[in-house]
Coordinates of C-alpha atoms and ligand atoms in Angstrom, one line a residue:
M1 CA -0.6 12.2 19.7
V2 CA -0.8 10.7 23.3
S3 CA 1.1 7.9 25.0
R4 CA -0.5 4.8 26.3
P5 CA -1.3 4.4 30.0
L6 CA 1.7 3.0 31.9
Q7 CA -0.2 -0.2 32.8
S8 CA -0.6 -1.2 29.1
H9 CA 0.8 -4.6 28.3
L10 CA 1.4 -3.5 24.6
A11 CA 4.9 -2.8 23.4
Q12 CA 5.3 1.0 23.5
V13 CA 6.4 1.5 19.9
F14 CA 3.5 3.3 18.3
A15 CA 2.6 7.0 18.8
Q16 CA -1.1 7.1 19.5
Y17 CA -3.9 9.2 18.1
P18 CA -6.3 10.4 20.9
I19 CA -9.2 8.3 19.7
E20 CA -10.3 5.0 21.2
V21 CA -12.2 3.3 18.4
A22 CA -15.3 1.3 19.5
H23 CA -16.6 0.4 16.0
G24 CA -16.7 1.5 12.4
E25 CA -19.3 1.7 9.6
G26 CA -18.6 2.7 6.1
V27 CA -16.2 5.7 6.2
W28 CA -17.1 6.5 9.8
L29 CA -15.3 5.7 13.1
Y30 CA -17.3 5.7 16.3
A31 CA -15.1 6.5 19.3
R32 CA -15.7 5.3 22.8
D33 CA -16.3 8.8 24.0
G34 CA -19.2 9.3 21.6
R35 CA -17.5 11.1 18.8
K36 CA -18.3 10.2 15.2
I37 CA -15.2 10.7 13.0
L38 CA -14.9 10.9 9.3
D39 CA -12.0 8.6 8.3
F40 CA -9.7 9.8 5.5
Y41 CA -7.0 7.5 6.7
G42 CA -8.5 4.0 6.3
G43 CA -6.3 2.3 8.9
H44 CA -3.2 3.3 6.9
A45 CA -4.6 2.5 3.4
V46 CA -6.1 -0.9 4.4
A47 CA -9.9 -0.3 4.6
G48 CA -10.5 0.1 0.9
L49 CA -14.1 -0.9 1.2
G50 CA -14.6 1.0 4.5
Y51 CA -15.7 -0.8 7.7
G52 CA -18.2 -3.6 7.9
H53 CA -19.0 -4.0 4.2
P54 CA -21.9 -6.6 4.4
R55 CA -20.7 -8.7 1.5
W56 CA -17.1 -8.8 2.7
V57 CA -18.3 -9.8 6.2
A58 CA -20.6 -12.5 4.7
A59 CA -17.7 -13.9 2.6
L60 CA -15.5 -14.2 5.7
E61 CA -18.3 -15.8 7.7
R62 CA -19.1 -18.3 5.0
Q63 CA -15.5 -19.3 4.6
A64 CA -15.0 -19.6 8.4
R65 CA -17.9 -22.0 8.6
Q66 CA -16.7 -24.0 5.6
M67 CA -13.0 -24.3 6.3
T68 CA -11.0 -21.9 8.5
F69 CA -7.5 -23.1 7.5
Q70 CA -5.6 -25.6 5.5
T71 CA -1.9 -25.8 4.5
N72 CA -0.8 -25.0 1.0
A73 CA 0.0 -28.7 0.7
L74 CA -3.7 -29.4 0.3
P75 CA -5.3 -28.0 -2.8
M76 CA -8.3 -25.8 -2.2
A77 CA -10.7 -24.2 -4.7
I78 CA -10.9 -20.9 -2.9
R79 CA -7.1 -20.4 -3.1
E80 CA -7.1 -21.1 -6.9
R81 CA -10.3 -18.9 -7.4
A82 CA -8.8 -15.9 -5.6
A83 CA -5.5 -16.2 -7.5
A84 CA -7.3 -16.3 -10.8
R85 CA -9.5 -13.4 -9.8
L86 CA -6.5 -11.3 -8.7
A87 CA -4.5 -12.0 -11.9
K88 CA -7.6 -11.1 -14.0
F89 CA -8.3 -7.9 -11.9
A90 CA -4.6 -6.8 -12.5
G91 CA -4.8 -7.5 -16.2
L92 CA -1.1 -7.2 -16.5
G93 CA -0.1 -10.6 -17.8
L94 CA 1.4 -11.3 -14.3
D95 CA -0.7 -14.5 -14.0
T96 CA 1.1 -16.5 -11.3
V97 CA 0.2 -15.6 -7.7
F98 CA 2.0 -16.4 -4.5
W99 CA 0.1 -15.7 -1.3
V100 CA 1.8 -14.4 1.8
N101 CA 0.6 -12.3 4.8
S102 CA 2.1 -8.8 4.9
G103 CA 3.6 -6.2 2.7
A104 CA 7.1 -6.7 4.0
E105 CA 6.9 -10.4 3.5
A106 CA 5.8 -10.0 -0.1
N107 CA 8.7 -7.6 -0.8
E108 CA 11.1 -9.9 1.0
N109 CA 10.1 -12.8 -1.3
A110 CA 10.1 -10.7 -4.4
L111 CA 13.7 -9.6 -3.7
R112 CA 14.7 -13.2 -2.9
L113 CA 13.3 -14.4 -6.3
A114 CA 15.3 -11.7 -8.1
F115 CA 18.5 -12.8 -6.5
K116 CA 17.9 -16.4 -7.2
I117 CA 16.9 -15.8 -10.9
T118 CA 19.8 -13.5 -11.7
G119 CA 22.5 -14.9 -9.5
R120 CA 23.5 -11.2 -8.8
G121 CA 24.1 -9.4 -5.5
K122 CA 22.9 -5.8 -5.8
T123 CA 19.6 -3.8 -5.7
V124 CA 18.5 -0.4 -6.6
A125 CA 15.7 1.4 -4.8
L126 CA 14.3 4.9 -4.8
E127 CA 15.0 7.7 -2.4
H128 CA 12.0 8.2 -0.1
G129 CA 10.7 4.7 -0.8
W130 CA 9.2 2.5 1.9
H131 CA 9.1 -1.3 1.6
G132 CA 8.7 -2.7 5.2
R133 CA 10.5 -3.8 8.3
T134 CA 12.1 -7.2 7.6
A135 CA 15.8 -7.5 6.8
A136 CA 15.6 -7.2 3.0
A137 CA 12.6 -4.9 2.8
G138 CA 14.1 -2.6 5.4
A139 CA 17.4 -2.6 3.5
V140 CA 15.7 -1.1 0.5
T141 CA 13.7 1.4 2.6
W142 CA 15.1 4.9 2.4
G143 CA 16.4 6.1 5.8
A144 CA 15.8 2.8 7.6
L145 CA 19.4 2.2 8.5
E146 CA 19.7 5.6 10.3
K147 CA 16.3 5.4 12.0
W148 CA 15.2 1.8 13.0
Y149 CA 16.8 -1.0 11.0
G150 CA 18.6 -2.7 14.0
F151 CA 20.3 -5.5 12.1
P152 CA 24.1 -5.3 12.2
R153 CA 24.3 -5.1 8.4
T154 CA 22.1 -5.3 5.3
P155 CA 22.0 -8.6 3.5
F156 CA 23.0 -7.1 0.1
D157 CA 24.2 -3.8 -1.4
V158 CA 21.6 -1.1 -2.2
K159 CA 21.9 2.0 -4.2
F160 CA 19.2 4.7 -3.8
L161 CA 18.2 6.6 -7.0
P162 CA 16.8 10.2 -6.7
R163 CA 13.1 9.9 -7.3
D164 CA 12.9 12.8 -9.8
Q165 CA 15.8 11.8 -12.0
P166 CA 14.8 9.1 -14.5
A167 CA 18.1 9.6 -16.4
A168 CA 20.0 8.3 -13.4
A169 CA 18.5 4.8 -14.0
Q170 CA 21.0 4.4 -16.9
R171 CA 23.9 5.0 -14.6
M172 CA 22.8 3.3 -11.4
V173 CA 21.2 0.1 -12.7
D174 CA 23.9 -2.1 -14.2
R175 CA 24.7 -5.7 -15.0
D176 CA 25.3 -6.5 -11.2
T177 CA 21.8 -5.4 -10.4
A178 CA 19.5 -8.2 -9.4
A179 CA 16.4 -6.1 -8.7
V180 CA 15.0 -2.6 -8.9
I181 CA 12.2 -2.0 -6.4
V182 CA 9.9 1.0 -6.6
E183 CA 6.5 2.2 -5.5
P184 CA 4.9 3.7 -8.6
I185 CA 3.2 6.2 -6.2
Q186 CA 5.1 6.5 -3.0
G187 CA 3.1 6.3 0.2
M188 CA 5.2 7.2 3.2
G189 CA 7.3 9.4 0.9
G190 CA 4.4 11.9 0.8
A191 CA 1.9 10.4 -1.7
Y192 CA 4.4 11.3 -4.4
D193 CA 3.8 10.0 -7.9
V194 CA 7.2 9.0 -9.3
G195 CA 5.7 9.3 -12.7
K196 CA 5.6 7.5 -16.0
P197 CA 9.0 8.7 -17.3
M198 CA 10.8 7.2 -14.2
L199 CA 8.9 3.9 -14.5
Q200 CA 9.6 3.7 -18.2
A201 CA 13.3 4.5 -17.7
L202 CA 13.5 1.7 -15.1
R203 CA 11.7 -0.8 -17.3
R204 CA 14.0 0.0 -20.2
R205 CA 17.1 -0.3 -18.2
C206 CA 16.1 -3.5 -16.5
D207 CA 15.4 -5.0 -19.9
E208 CA 18.8 -3.9 -21.1
V209 CA 20.8 -5.4 -18.2
G210 CA 18.5 -8.3 -17.3
A211 CA 17.4 -7.0 -13.8
V212 CA 14.1 -7.8 -12.3
L213 CA 11.7 -4.9 -12.0
I214 CA 9.5 -5.0 -8.8
F215 CA 6.6 -2.6 -8.3
D216 CA 5.8 -2.4 -4.6
E217 CA 2.1 -1.7 -4.8
V218 CA 1.4 -2.5 -1.2
Q219 CA -0.1 1.0 -0.7
C220 CA -0.8 2.3 -4.2
G221 CA -2.3 -1.0 -5.6
M222 CA -5.7 -2.7 -5.4
G223 CA -7.6 0.1 -6.9
R224 CA -6.2 3.0 -4.9
T225 CA -5.2 5.0 -7.9
G226 CA -8.5 4.5 -9.6
A227 CA -6.8 1.8 -11.8
P228 CA -6.3 -1.8 -10.6
F229 CA -2.6 -1.1 -9.9
G230 CA -0.1 1.8 -10.4
A231 CA 1.3 -0.4 -13.3
N232 CA -2.0 0.1 -15.1
Y233 CA -2.3 3.7 -14.1
H234 CA 1.1 4.5 -15.7
G235 CA 1.0 1.8 -18.4
V236 CA 4.3 0.2 -17.4
V237 CA 4.4 -3.5 -16.6
P238 CA 7.0 -4.8 -14.1
D239 CA 8.2 -8.4 -13.6
V240 CA 6.7 -8.6 -10.2
V241 CA 3.9 -6.7 -8.4
T242 CA 3.5 -6.9 -4.6
A243 CA 0.1 -6.2 -3.1
A244 CA -1.2 -6.1 0.5
K245 CA -3.2 -3.6 2.6
A246 CA -6.5 -3.0 0.7
L247 CA -6.2 -6.5 -0.8
G248 CA -7.8 -8.0 2.3
N249 CA -9.7 -4.9 3.5
G250 CA -8.3 -5.6 7.0
F251 CA -7.9 -9.4 7.0
P252 CA -4.1 -9.9 6.7
V253 CA -3.2 -11.0 3.2
S254 CA -0.6 -10.1 0.6
A255 CA 0.5 -11.4 -2.7
L256 CA 3.2 -11.5 -5.4
L257 CA 2.0 -11.4 -9.0
L258 CA 4.7 -12.9 -11.2
S259 CA 5.5 -12.6 -14.9
P260 CA 6.0 -15.7 -16.9
R261 CA 9.8 -14.9 -17.0
V262 CA 9.9 -15.1 -13.2
A263 CA 7.3 -17.9 -12.7
R264 CA 9.0 -20.3 -15.0
E265 CA 12.1 -20.3 -12.8
L266 CA 10.2 -21.5 -9.7
K267 CA 10.8 -24.9 -8.2
V268 CA 9.1 -26.6 -5.3
D269 CA 10.4 -25.2 -2.0
D270 CA 11.8 -21.9 -3.5
M271 CA 9.3 -20.1 -1.3
G272 CA 7.0 -21.1 1.5
T273 CA 4.6 -20.0 4.2
T274 CA 2.2 -21.4 6.8
F275 CA -0.5 -18.8 6.8
G276 CA -0.1 -17.4 3.3
G277 CA -3.0 -18.5 1.1
G278 CA -5.2 -19.4 4.0
P279 CA -8.8 -19.9 3.0
I280 CA -10.2 -16.9 4.9
A281 CA -7.5 -14.6 3.6
C282 CA -8.3 -15.8 0.1
A283 CA -12.0 -15.4 0.6
A284 CA -11.3 -11.8 1.8
A285 CA -9.3 -11.0 -1.3
E286 CA -11.9 -12.5 -3.6
A287 CA -14.7 -10.5 -1.9
V288 CA -12.7 -7.3 -2.1
I289 CA -12.2 -7.7 -5.9
E290 CA -15.8 -8.8 -6.5
I291 CA -17.0 -5.7 -4.6
I292 CA -14.6 -3.2 -6.3
E293 CA -15.8 -4.5 -9.7
S294 CA -19.5 -4.9 -9.0
E295 CA -19.8 -1.5 -7.3
S296 CA -17.7 0.4 -9.9
L297 CA -15.5 1.6 -7.1
L298 CA -12.5 2.4 -9.4
A299 CA -14.7 4.9 -11.3
N300 CA -15.8 6.4 -7.9
V301 CA -12.1 6.8 -6.8
R302 CA -11.3 8.6 -10.0
Q303 CA -14.4 10.9 -9.8
V304 CA -14.1 11.8 -6.1
S305 CA -10.3 12.2 -6.3
T306 CA -10.8 14.9 -9.0
Y307 CA -13.4 16.5 -6.7
I308 CA -10.8 16.6 -3.8
R309 CA -8.2 18.2 -6.1
S310 CA -10.7 20.8 -7.3
T311 CA -12.2 21.7 -3.9
C312 CA -9.6 21.1 -1.1
V313 CA -6.9 23.6 -2.0
I314 CA -8.1 25.9 0.7
G315 CA -7.0 27.2 4.2
P316 CA -3.6 25.7 4.9
V317 CA -3.6 23.5 1.7
T318 CA -1.5 24.9 -1.1
G319 CA -1.6 22.0 -3.6
V320 CA -2.4 18.3 -4.1
Q321 CA -0.1 15.5 -5.3
G322 CA -0.4 11.8 -5.7
A323 CA -3.1 9.8 -7.5
G324 CA -6.6 8.6 -6.9
F325 CA -7.2 8.0 -3.2
L326 CA -3.5 8.2 -2.3
L327 CA -3.3 12.0 -2.1
G328 CA -0.9 14.4 -0.4
L329 CA -2.3 17.8 0.5
K330 CA 0.7 20.1 0.6
T331 CA 0.4 22.4 3.6
S332 CA 1.7 25.9 4.3
R333 CA 2.1 24.9 8.0
P334 CA 3.5 21.7 9.5
A335 CA 1.1 18.9 8.3
K336 CA 0.9 17.6 11.9
E337 CA -0.7 20.8 13.1
V338 CA -3.2 20.6 10.3
Q339 CA -3.9 17.0 11.1
S340 CA -4.6 17.9 14.8
A341 CA -6.8 20.8 13.8
L342 CA -8.8 18.5 11.5
L343 CA -9.1 15.9 14.3
E344 CA -10.5 18.5 16.6
R345 CA -13.2 18.8 13.9
N346 CA -13.7 15.0 13.9
I347 CA -11.8 14.3 10.6
L348 CA -9.0 11.8 10.7
T349 CA -6.1 12.1 8.2
G350 CA -2.6 10.9 7.9
T351 CA 0.8 12.4 7.8
S352 CA 3.9 11.2 5.9
A353 CA 7.7 11.4 6.0
D354 CA 7.4 14.8 4.3
P355 CA 6.5 17.2 7.2
A356 CA 4.6 19.5 4.8
V357 CA 2.3 16.8 3.3
L358 CA -1.0 15.6 4.9
R359 CA -1.9 12.2 3.5
L360 CA -5.4 11.1 2.5
L361 CA -6.0 7.3 2.1
P362 CA -9.8 7.0 2.3
A363 CA -12.1 4.1 1.5
Y364 CA -13.1 3.8 -2.1
I365 CA -16.8 4.3 -1.1
L366 CA -16.1 8.0 -0.1
N367 CA -18.4 10.4 -1.8
E368 CA -18.5 14.1 -2.6
G369 CA -20.5 14.9 0.4
H370 CA -17.7 13.6 2.6
V371 CA -15.2 15.7 0.7
D372 CA -17.4 18.8 1.3
Q373 CA -17.0 18.2 5.0
L374 CA -13.2 18.1 4.6
H375 CA -13.4 21.3 2.6
D376 CA -15.5 23.0 5.2
A377 CA -13.1 22.0 8.0
L378 CA -10.0 23.0 6.1
S379 CA -11.5 26.4 5.3
K380 CA -11.8 27.1 9.0
I381 CA -8.1 26.3 9.7
P382 CA -5.7 29.3 9.3
A383 CA -3.1 29.1 6.6
Ligands
LIG1 C1 4.6 0.7 0.0 C2 4.7 -0.2 1.2 N1 5.4 -1.3 1.1 C3 5.5 -2.1 2.2 C4 4.9 -1.9 3.4 C5 5.0 -2.8 4.5 O1 3.8 -3.5 4.7 P1 3.5 -4.3 6.0 O2 3.4 -3.3 7.1 O3 2.2 -5.0 5.8 O4 4.6 -5.3 6.2 C6 4.2 -0.7 3.5 C7 3.5 -0.3 4.8 O5 3.2 0.8 5.1 C8 4.1 0.2 2.4 O6 3.4 1.3 2.5

């Protein structure tokens, strides 16, 4: 990591990788100094289709020419079409869509709906979960209060449930609980699959006490597991799914997918947004789903993920966790050291809150040849 030059006008809040990106194509980043870098990080799980996919670019260009922006108060076909396509892609029976702009905003609205519907004041989240930087999303993010939260108090009570103890759901989720929020496969928490037994235990307990179950699929959704969502991957259906990141492939867009139970409580003005549901954002989401389906990218994610698992436990890598293209390579040395050594070999990867997990979040178009390059680089790094 390097720091920005002192004359930068940008807020100095991001540690910086030593690459200045000039452009990208597919899974490749081209740096201003001439380096060509294989990207296993995808702009933090955003570039699901890779960079510059021609049909995604064409969809944005077409929509920009036709109508760049209109308020939600004016009906538009593209907004309806993208919502229908997203609900069908998910196939979970969560058929009502509310468009917003970022992952945190989607979670903020999901939590607000849960409080409104239940009239209760408490939430349960999982240890090591990450849900965003707004007041409510930050409140349910593990460790945020100690590290960066900043607000004088959280807007509601939160209990954190150990991520490997499904039995604790019975005890911690009670009749005062408005919402349980969980990432089916945790991203920042180290590409950690919380697993079907945990999700089933939460579903069962939420049904017993009438709490709203929210799956934060901002990172693990939109095909990243090789299934449309983590909910499909584990066969557990929540009341609300939130999606962002790969949903727009880089154009900012996020969404809430709502069950009939939640949707039927909605009244005009319960939620709102200026930019959410903008036509270019919706065209981006529609194009992403169309491309994932027409290019059989879910099958590719499953196949190449299996290949990573079978070939990349080598050098400093002692094991693999996670699902699909949200993978954590467990490392015998600090993951940051392995990340730096890979970058010296022109391969970009991510880290996580777990110092011994290197995170892979590649584009869904990655192939086995690219994985061979990662394997070769890892084999040259000492354990
Ligand atoms: C699981 C999860 N939820 C929410 C967020 C917040 O999304 P955003 O940064 O778009 O607000 C993130 C971001 O990394 C995330 O990984």
